[in-house]
Coordinates of C-alpha atoms in Angstrom, one line a residue:
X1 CA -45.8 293.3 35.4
X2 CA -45.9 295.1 32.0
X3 CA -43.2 295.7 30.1
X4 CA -42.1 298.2 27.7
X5 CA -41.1 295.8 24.4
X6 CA -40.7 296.6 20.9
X7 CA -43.9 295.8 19.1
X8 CA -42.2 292.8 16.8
X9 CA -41.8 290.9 19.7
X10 CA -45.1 290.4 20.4
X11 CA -46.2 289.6 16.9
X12 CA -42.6 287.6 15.7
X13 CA -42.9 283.6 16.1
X14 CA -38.8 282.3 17.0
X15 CA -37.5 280.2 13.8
X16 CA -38.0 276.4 13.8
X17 CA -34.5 274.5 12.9
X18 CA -33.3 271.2 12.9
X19 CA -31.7 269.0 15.7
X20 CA -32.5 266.4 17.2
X21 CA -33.3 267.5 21.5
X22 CA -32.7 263.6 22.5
X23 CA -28.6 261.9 22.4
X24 CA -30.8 258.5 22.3
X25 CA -31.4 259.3 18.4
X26 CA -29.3 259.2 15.1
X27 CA -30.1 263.1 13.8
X28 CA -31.0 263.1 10.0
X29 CA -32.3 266.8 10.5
X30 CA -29.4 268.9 10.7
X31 CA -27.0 269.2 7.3
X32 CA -23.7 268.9 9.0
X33 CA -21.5 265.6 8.5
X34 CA -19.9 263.8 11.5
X35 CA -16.3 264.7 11.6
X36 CA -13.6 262.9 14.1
X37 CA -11.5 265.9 14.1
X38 CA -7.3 265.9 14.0
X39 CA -5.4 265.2 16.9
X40 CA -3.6 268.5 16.2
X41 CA -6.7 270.4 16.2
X42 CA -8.0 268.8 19.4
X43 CA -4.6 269.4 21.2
X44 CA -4.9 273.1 20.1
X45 CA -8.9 273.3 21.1
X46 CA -7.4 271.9 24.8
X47 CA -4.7 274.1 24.7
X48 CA -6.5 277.6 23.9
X49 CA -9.0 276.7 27.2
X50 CA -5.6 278.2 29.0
X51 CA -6.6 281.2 27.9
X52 CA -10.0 281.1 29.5
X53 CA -8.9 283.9 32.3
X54 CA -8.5 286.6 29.4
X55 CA -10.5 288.2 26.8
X56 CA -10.6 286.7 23.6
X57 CA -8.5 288.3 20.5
X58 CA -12.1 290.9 19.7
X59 CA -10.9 291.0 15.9
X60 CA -10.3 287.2 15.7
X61 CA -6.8 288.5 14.0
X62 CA -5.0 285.3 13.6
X63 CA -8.0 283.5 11.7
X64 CA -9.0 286.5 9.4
X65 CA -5.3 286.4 8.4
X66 CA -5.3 282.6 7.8
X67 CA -8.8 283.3 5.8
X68 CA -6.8 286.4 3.8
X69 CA -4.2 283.9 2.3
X70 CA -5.8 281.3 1.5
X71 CA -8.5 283.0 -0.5
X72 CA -6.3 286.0 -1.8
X73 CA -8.5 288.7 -0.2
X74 CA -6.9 291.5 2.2
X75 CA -7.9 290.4 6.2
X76 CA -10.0 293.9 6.4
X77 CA -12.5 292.1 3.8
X78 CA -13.5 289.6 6.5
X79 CA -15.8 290.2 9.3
X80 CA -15.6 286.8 12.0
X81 CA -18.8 285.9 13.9
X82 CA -20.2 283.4 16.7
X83 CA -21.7 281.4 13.5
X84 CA -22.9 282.7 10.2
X85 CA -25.7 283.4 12.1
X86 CA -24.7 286.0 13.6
X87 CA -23.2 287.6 10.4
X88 CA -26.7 287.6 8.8
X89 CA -28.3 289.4 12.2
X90 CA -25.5 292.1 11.6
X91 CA -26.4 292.3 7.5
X92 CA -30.0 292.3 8.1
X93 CA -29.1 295.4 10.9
X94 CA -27.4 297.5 8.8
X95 CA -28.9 296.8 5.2
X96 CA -32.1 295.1 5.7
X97 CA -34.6 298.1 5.2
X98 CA -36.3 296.1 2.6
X99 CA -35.2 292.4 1.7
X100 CA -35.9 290.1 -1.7
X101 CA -35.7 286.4 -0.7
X102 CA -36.3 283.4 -3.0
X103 CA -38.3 281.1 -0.6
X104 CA -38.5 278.5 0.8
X105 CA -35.3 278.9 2.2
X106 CA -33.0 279.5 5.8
X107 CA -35.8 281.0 8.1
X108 CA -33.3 283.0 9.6
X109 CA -33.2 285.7 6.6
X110 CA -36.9 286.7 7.0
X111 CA -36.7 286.6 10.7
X112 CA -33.8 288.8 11.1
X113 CA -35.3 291.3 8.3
X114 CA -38.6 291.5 10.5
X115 CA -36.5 291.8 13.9
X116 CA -34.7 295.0 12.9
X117 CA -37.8 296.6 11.6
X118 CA -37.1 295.9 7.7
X119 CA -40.1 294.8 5.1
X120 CA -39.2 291.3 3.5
X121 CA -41.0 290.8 -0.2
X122 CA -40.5 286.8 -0.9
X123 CA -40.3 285.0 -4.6
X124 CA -41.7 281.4 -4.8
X125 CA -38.9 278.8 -6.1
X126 CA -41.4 276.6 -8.0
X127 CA -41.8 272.7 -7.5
X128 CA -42.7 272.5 -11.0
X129 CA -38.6 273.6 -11.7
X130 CA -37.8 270.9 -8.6
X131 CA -37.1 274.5 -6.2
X132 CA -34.6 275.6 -8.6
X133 CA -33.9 279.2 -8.3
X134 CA -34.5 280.6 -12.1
X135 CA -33.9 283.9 -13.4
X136 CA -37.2 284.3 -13.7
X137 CA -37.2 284.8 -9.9
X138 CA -34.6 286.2 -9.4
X139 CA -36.8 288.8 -11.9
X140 CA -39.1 289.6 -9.2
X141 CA -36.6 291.6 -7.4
X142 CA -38.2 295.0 -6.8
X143 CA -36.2 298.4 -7.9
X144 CA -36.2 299.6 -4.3
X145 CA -34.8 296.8 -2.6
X146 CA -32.0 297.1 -0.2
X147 CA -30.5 294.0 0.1
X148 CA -31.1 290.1 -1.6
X149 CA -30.3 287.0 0.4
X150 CA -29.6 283.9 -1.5
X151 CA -28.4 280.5 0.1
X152 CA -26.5 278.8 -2.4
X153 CA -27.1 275.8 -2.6
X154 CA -30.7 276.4 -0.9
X155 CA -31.4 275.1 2.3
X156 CA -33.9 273.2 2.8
X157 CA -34.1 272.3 -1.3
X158 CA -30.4 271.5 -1.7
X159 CA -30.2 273.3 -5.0
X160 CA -27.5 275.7 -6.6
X161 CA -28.4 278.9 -8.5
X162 CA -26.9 278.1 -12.0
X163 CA -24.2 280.3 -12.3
X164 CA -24.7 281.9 -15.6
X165 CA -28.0 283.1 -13.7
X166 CA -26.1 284.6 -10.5
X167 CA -23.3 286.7 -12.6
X168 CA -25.9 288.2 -14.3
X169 CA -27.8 289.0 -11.2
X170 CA -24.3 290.6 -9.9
X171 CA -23.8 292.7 -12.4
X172 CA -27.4 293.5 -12.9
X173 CA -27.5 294.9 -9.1
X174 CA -24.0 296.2 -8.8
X175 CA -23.9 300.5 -8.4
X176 CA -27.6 300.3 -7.7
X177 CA -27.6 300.3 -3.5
X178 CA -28.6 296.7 -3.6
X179 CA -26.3 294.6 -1.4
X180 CA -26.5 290.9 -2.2
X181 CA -25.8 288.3 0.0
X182 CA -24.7 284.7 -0.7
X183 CA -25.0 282.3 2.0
X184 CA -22.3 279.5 1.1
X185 CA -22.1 277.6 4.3
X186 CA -22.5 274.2 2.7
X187 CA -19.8 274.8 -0.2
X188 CA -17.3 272.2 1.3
X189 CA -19.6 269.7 1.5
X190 CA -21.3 270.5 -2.1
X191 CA -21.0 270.2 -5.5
X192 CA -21.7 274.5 -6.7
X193 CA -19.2 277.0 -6.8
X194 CA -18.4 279.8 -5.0
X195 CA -17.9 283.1 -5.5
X196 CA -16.0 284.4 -2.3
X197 CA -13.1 285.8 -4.5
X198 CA -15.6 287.7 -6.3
X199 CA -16.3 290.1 -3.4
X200 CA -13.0 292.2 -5.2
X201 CA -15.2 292.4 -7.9
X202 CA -18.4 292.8 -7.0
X203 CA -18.7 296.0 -4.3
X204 CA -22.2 295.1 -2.9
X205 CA -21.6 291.2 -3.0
X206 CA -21.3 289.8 0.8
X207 CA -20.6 286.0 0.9
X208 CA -21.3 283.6 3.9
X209 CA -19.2 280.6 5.2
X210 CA -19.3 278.5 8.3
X211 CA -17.2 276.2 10.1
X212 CA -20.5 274.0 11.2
X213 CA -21.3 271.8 8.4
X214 CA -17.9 270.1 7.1
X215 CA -15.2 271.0 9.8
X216 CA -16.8 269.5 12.7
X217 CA -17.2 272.4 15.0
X218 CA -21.0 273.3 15.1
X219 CA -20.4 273.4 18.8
X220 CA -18.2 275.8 18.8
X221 CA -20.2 278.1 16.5
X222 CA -18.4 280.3 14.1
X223 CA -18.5 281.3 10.5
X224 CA -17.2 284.4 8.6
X225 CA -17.6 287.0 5.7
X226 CA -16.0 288.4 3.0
X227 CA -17.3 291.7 1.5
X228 CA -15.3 294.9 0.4
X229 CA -13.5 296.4 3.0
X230 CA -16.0 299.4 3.2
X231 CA -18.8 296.8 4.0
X232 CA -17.1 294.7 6.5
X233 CA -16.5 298.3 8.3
X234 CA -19.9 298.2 8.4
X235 CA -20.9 295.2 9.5
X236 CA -17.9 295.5 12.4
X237 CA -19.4 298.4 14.0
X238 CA -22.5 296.6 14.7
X239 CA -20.7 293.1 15.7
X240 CA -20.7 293.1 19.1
X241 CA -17.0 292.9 21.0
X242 CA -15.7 289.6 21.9
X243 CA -18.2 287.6 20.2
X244 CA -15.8 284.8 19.6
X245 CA -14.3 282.5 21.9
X246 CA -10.6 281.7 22.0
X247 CA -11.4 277.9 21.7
X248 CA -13.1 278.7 18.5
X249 CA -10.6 281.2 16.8
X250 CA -7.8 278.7 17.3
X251 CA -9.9 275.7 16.1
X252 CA -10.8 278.0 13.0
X253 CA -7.4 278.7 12.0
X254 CA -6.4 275.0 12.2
X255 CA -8.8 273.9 10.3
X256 CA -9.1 276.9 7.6
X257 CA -7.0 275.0 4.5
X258 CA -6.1 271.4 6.5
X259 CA -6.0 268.9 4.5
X260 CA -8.2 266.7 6.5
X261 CA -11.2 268.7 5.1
X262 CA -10.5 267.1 1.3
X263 CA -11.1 263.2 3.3
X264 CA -14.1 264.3 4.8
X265 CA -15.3 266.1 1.4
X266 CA -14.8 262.7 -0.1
X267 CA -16.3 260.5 2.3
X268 CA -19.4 262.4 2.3
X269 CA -19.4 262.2 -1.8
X270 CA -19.9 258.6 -1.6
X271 CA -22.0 258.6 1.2
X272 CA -24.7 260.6 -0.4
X273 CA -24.2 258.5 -3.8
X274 CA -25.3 255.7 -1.7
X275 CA -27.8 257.1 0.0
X276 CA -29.9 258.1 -2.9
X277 CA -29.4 255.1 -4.5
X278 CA -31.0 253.2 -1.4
X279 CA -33.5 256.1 -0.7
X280 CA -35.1 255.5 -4.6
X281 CA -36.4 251.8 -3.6
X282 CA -39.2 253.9 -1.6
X283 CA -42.5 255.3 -3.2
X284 CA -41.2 258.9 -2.6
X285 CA -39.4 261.6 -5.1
X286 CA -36.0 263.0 -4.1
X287 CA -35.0 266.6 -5.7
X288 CA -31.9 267.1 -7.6
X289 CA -29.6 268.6 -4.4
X290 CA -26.0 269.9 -5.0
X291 CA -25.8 269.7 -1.3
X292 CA -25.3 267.3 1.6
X293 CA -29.2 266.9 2.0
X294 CA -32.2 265.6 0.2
X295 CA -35.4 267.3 0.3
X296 CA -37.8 263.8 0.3
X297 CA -41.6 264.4 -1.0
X298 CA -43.4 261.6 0.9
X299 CA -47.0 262.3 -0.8
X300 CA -47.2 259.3 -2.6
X301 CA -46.7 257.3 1.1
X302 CA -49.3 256.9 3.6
X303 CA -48.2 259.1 5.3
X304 CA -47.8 263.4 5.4
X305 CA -44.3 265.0 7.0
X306 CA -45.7 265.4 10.5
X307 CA -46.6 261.7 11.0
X308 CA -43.9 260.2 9.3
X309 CA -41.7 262.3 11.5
X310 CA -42.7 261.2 14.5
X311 CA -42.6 257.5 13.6
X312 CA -38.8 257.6 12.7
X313 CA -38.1 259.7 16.2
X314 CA -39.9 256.8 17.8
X315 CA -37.5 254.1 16.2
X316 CA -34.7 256.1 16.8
X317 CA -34.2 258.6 13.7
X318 CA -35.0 261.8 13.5
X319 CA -35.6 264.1 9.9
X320 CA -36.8 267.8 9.5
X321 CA -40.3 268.1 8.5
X322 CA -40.6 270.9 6.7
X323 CA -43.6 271.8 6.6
X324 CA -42.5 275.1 8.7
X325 CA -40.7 276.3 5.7
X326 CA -42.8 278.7 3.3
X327 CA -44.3 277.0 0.3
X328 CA -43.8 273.4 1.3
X329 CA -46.8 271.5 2.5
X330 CA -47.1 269.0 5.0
X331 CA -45.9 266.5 2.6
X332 CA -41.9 267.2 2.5
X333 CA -38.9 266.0 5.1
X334 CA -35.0 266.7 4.8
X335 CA -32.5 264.4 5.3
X336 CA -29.1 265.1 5.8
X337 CA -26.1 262.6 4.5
X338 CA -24.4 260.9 7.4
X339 CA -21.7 258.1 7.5
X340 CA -22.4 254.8 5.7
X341 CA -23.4 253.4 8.7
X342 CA -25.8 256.0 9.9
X343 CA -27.4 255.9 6.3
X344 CA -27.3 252.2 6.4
X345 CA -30.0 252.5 9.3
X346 CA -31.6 255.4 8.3
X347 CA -32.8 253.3 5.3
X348 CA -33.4 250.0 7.7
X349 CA -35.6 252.2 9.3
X350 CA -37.7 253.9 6.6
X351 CA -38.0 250.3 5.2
X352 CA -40.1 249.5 8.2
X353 CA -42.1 252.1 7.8
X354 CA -42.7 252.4 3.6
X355 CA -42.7 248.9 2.6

């Protein structure tokens, strides 16, 4: 049977991500940190499944309201979606005619530029500046770009854009039609700033963050934005209805300012400290990361990403190889900090392998 398809489909190849397909293994490839979540949250998760006979809140009101007071920002300057995910479909739908992205970085920029018909015009982050975003690329931005997307700190490099360089990108772009947009999903769980109260500021700023990485609820996907209000209008007339669930929006205002968040945020502080000091006994190089994840160069091993991949999924461990990411060979893996005692055999493992 032929079908009728828009022409990208045929000639768009599906993002590769993290996680780890088997339960048998400890998953090193995704950047989230196991949380045992609060009994209060997980009676309110239980309780909201009442609710399953009715349509969800489509505005997710009670969570944009909880999101408005925390960060001082009016509830109209957030949009609420099924993951940040989603929220970067919808930007790359209504501003992505032509897209500057730093790379390597989040596949899902370039993919959802291509997807809605938009041209994307990449800037290498150099190896020789360890994948630190400079302004010398952020320089290569051309004058008819239509909108910028920046992950700060970089996934898969782990690396914050210095912020003397991003306020003057702000203000360099601001009043020109350029919307910029600042993917902070890992701020909790990093050491960078953030600059979601700027959006009252800056008009064409739009800045991510997701529930996933620090709060425990990557299941439930959901993440949010905050942009001027006439932006978030924008993005909320192409957000489909509905699109979160009930379980999710009262999970997300529970754990939107707990306190439980600042334990976890610790915990994961001296978990990576550890883990880099135990990682360095190996013949690899680790990048500066101001995340919760290393980017590893193995090159100086035996062994290239692919192969060293698969060895560690055979004992049990799985890391990204990202070799799928632009600009990074076949010689780099991520590795996400986990508990002590993940990390513990994590490096029991790699020792088996490098030494």
């Amino acid at each position: 049977m032929k079908l009728e398809t828009r022409q990208i489909l045929n000639e768009l190849k599906p993002p590769v991500h993290g996680s780890a397909a088997r339960e048998d293994v400890l998953d090193f490839s995704t950047n989230t940190y196991p949380v045992e979540l609060p009994d209060d949250i997980m009676a309110a998760m239980i309780n909201a499944l009442g609710d399953a006979g009715r349509y969800p809140d489509t505005d997710s009101s009670l969570l944009r309201e909880k999101i408005s007071a925390i960060f001082n920002i009016t509830p109209e300057s957030i949009v609420v979606g099924n993951g940040t995910s989603e929220i970067i479909r919808l930007a790359a739908f209504c501003f992505g005619k032509k897209a500057f992205i730093p790379q390597p970085t989040f596949s899902e920029y370039d993919y959802s530029v291509l997807l809605y018909g938009g041209a994307v015009v990449p800037a290498r982050i150099l190896e020789e500046n360890d994948f630190l975003v400079t302004e010398d690329v952020l320089g290569e931005m051309p004058r008819d770009t239509s909108v910028v997307f920046l992950c700060n700190p970089n996934n898969p490099t782990g690396r914050a854009i210095p912020k003397k360089a991003m306020y003057s990108f702000l203000e360099e772009t601001q009043g020109k039609g350029i919307m910029v947009v600042v993917d902070e999903v890992y701020f909790e769980l990093s050491d960078s700033y953030s600059l979601i109260e700027n959006v009252r500021e800056f008009k064409n700023l739009v800045v991510l963050r997701s529930l996933t990485k620090a709060y425990g609820l990557c299941g439930l996907r959901l993440g949010y934005a905050a942009a001027d209000e006439k932006i978030i209008e924008l993005l909320d007339k192409a957000r489909p209805p509905w699109n979160v669930n009930s379980v999710a929006q009262k999970a997300g205002a529970l754990c939107i300012g707990h306190p439980y968040i600042r334990a976890v945020k610790e915990m994961a502080e001296e978990s990576k400290k550890k883990l880099k000091q135990d990682l360095n006994r190996f013949p690899v190089k680790i990048y500066p990361s101001e995340s919760n994840f290393f980017l590893i160069d193995v090159m100086e091993t035996r062994y290239d990403s692919a192969s060293i991949t698969k060895i560690l999924l055979d004992k049990g461990i799985c890391v990204r190889d990202c070799a799928s990411f632009p600009h990074l060979d076949k010689g780099y893996i991520r590795v996400g900090v986990k508990t002590p005692q993940m990390n513990k055999i994590l490096i029991e493992k790699l020792g088996e392998v490098l030494e």
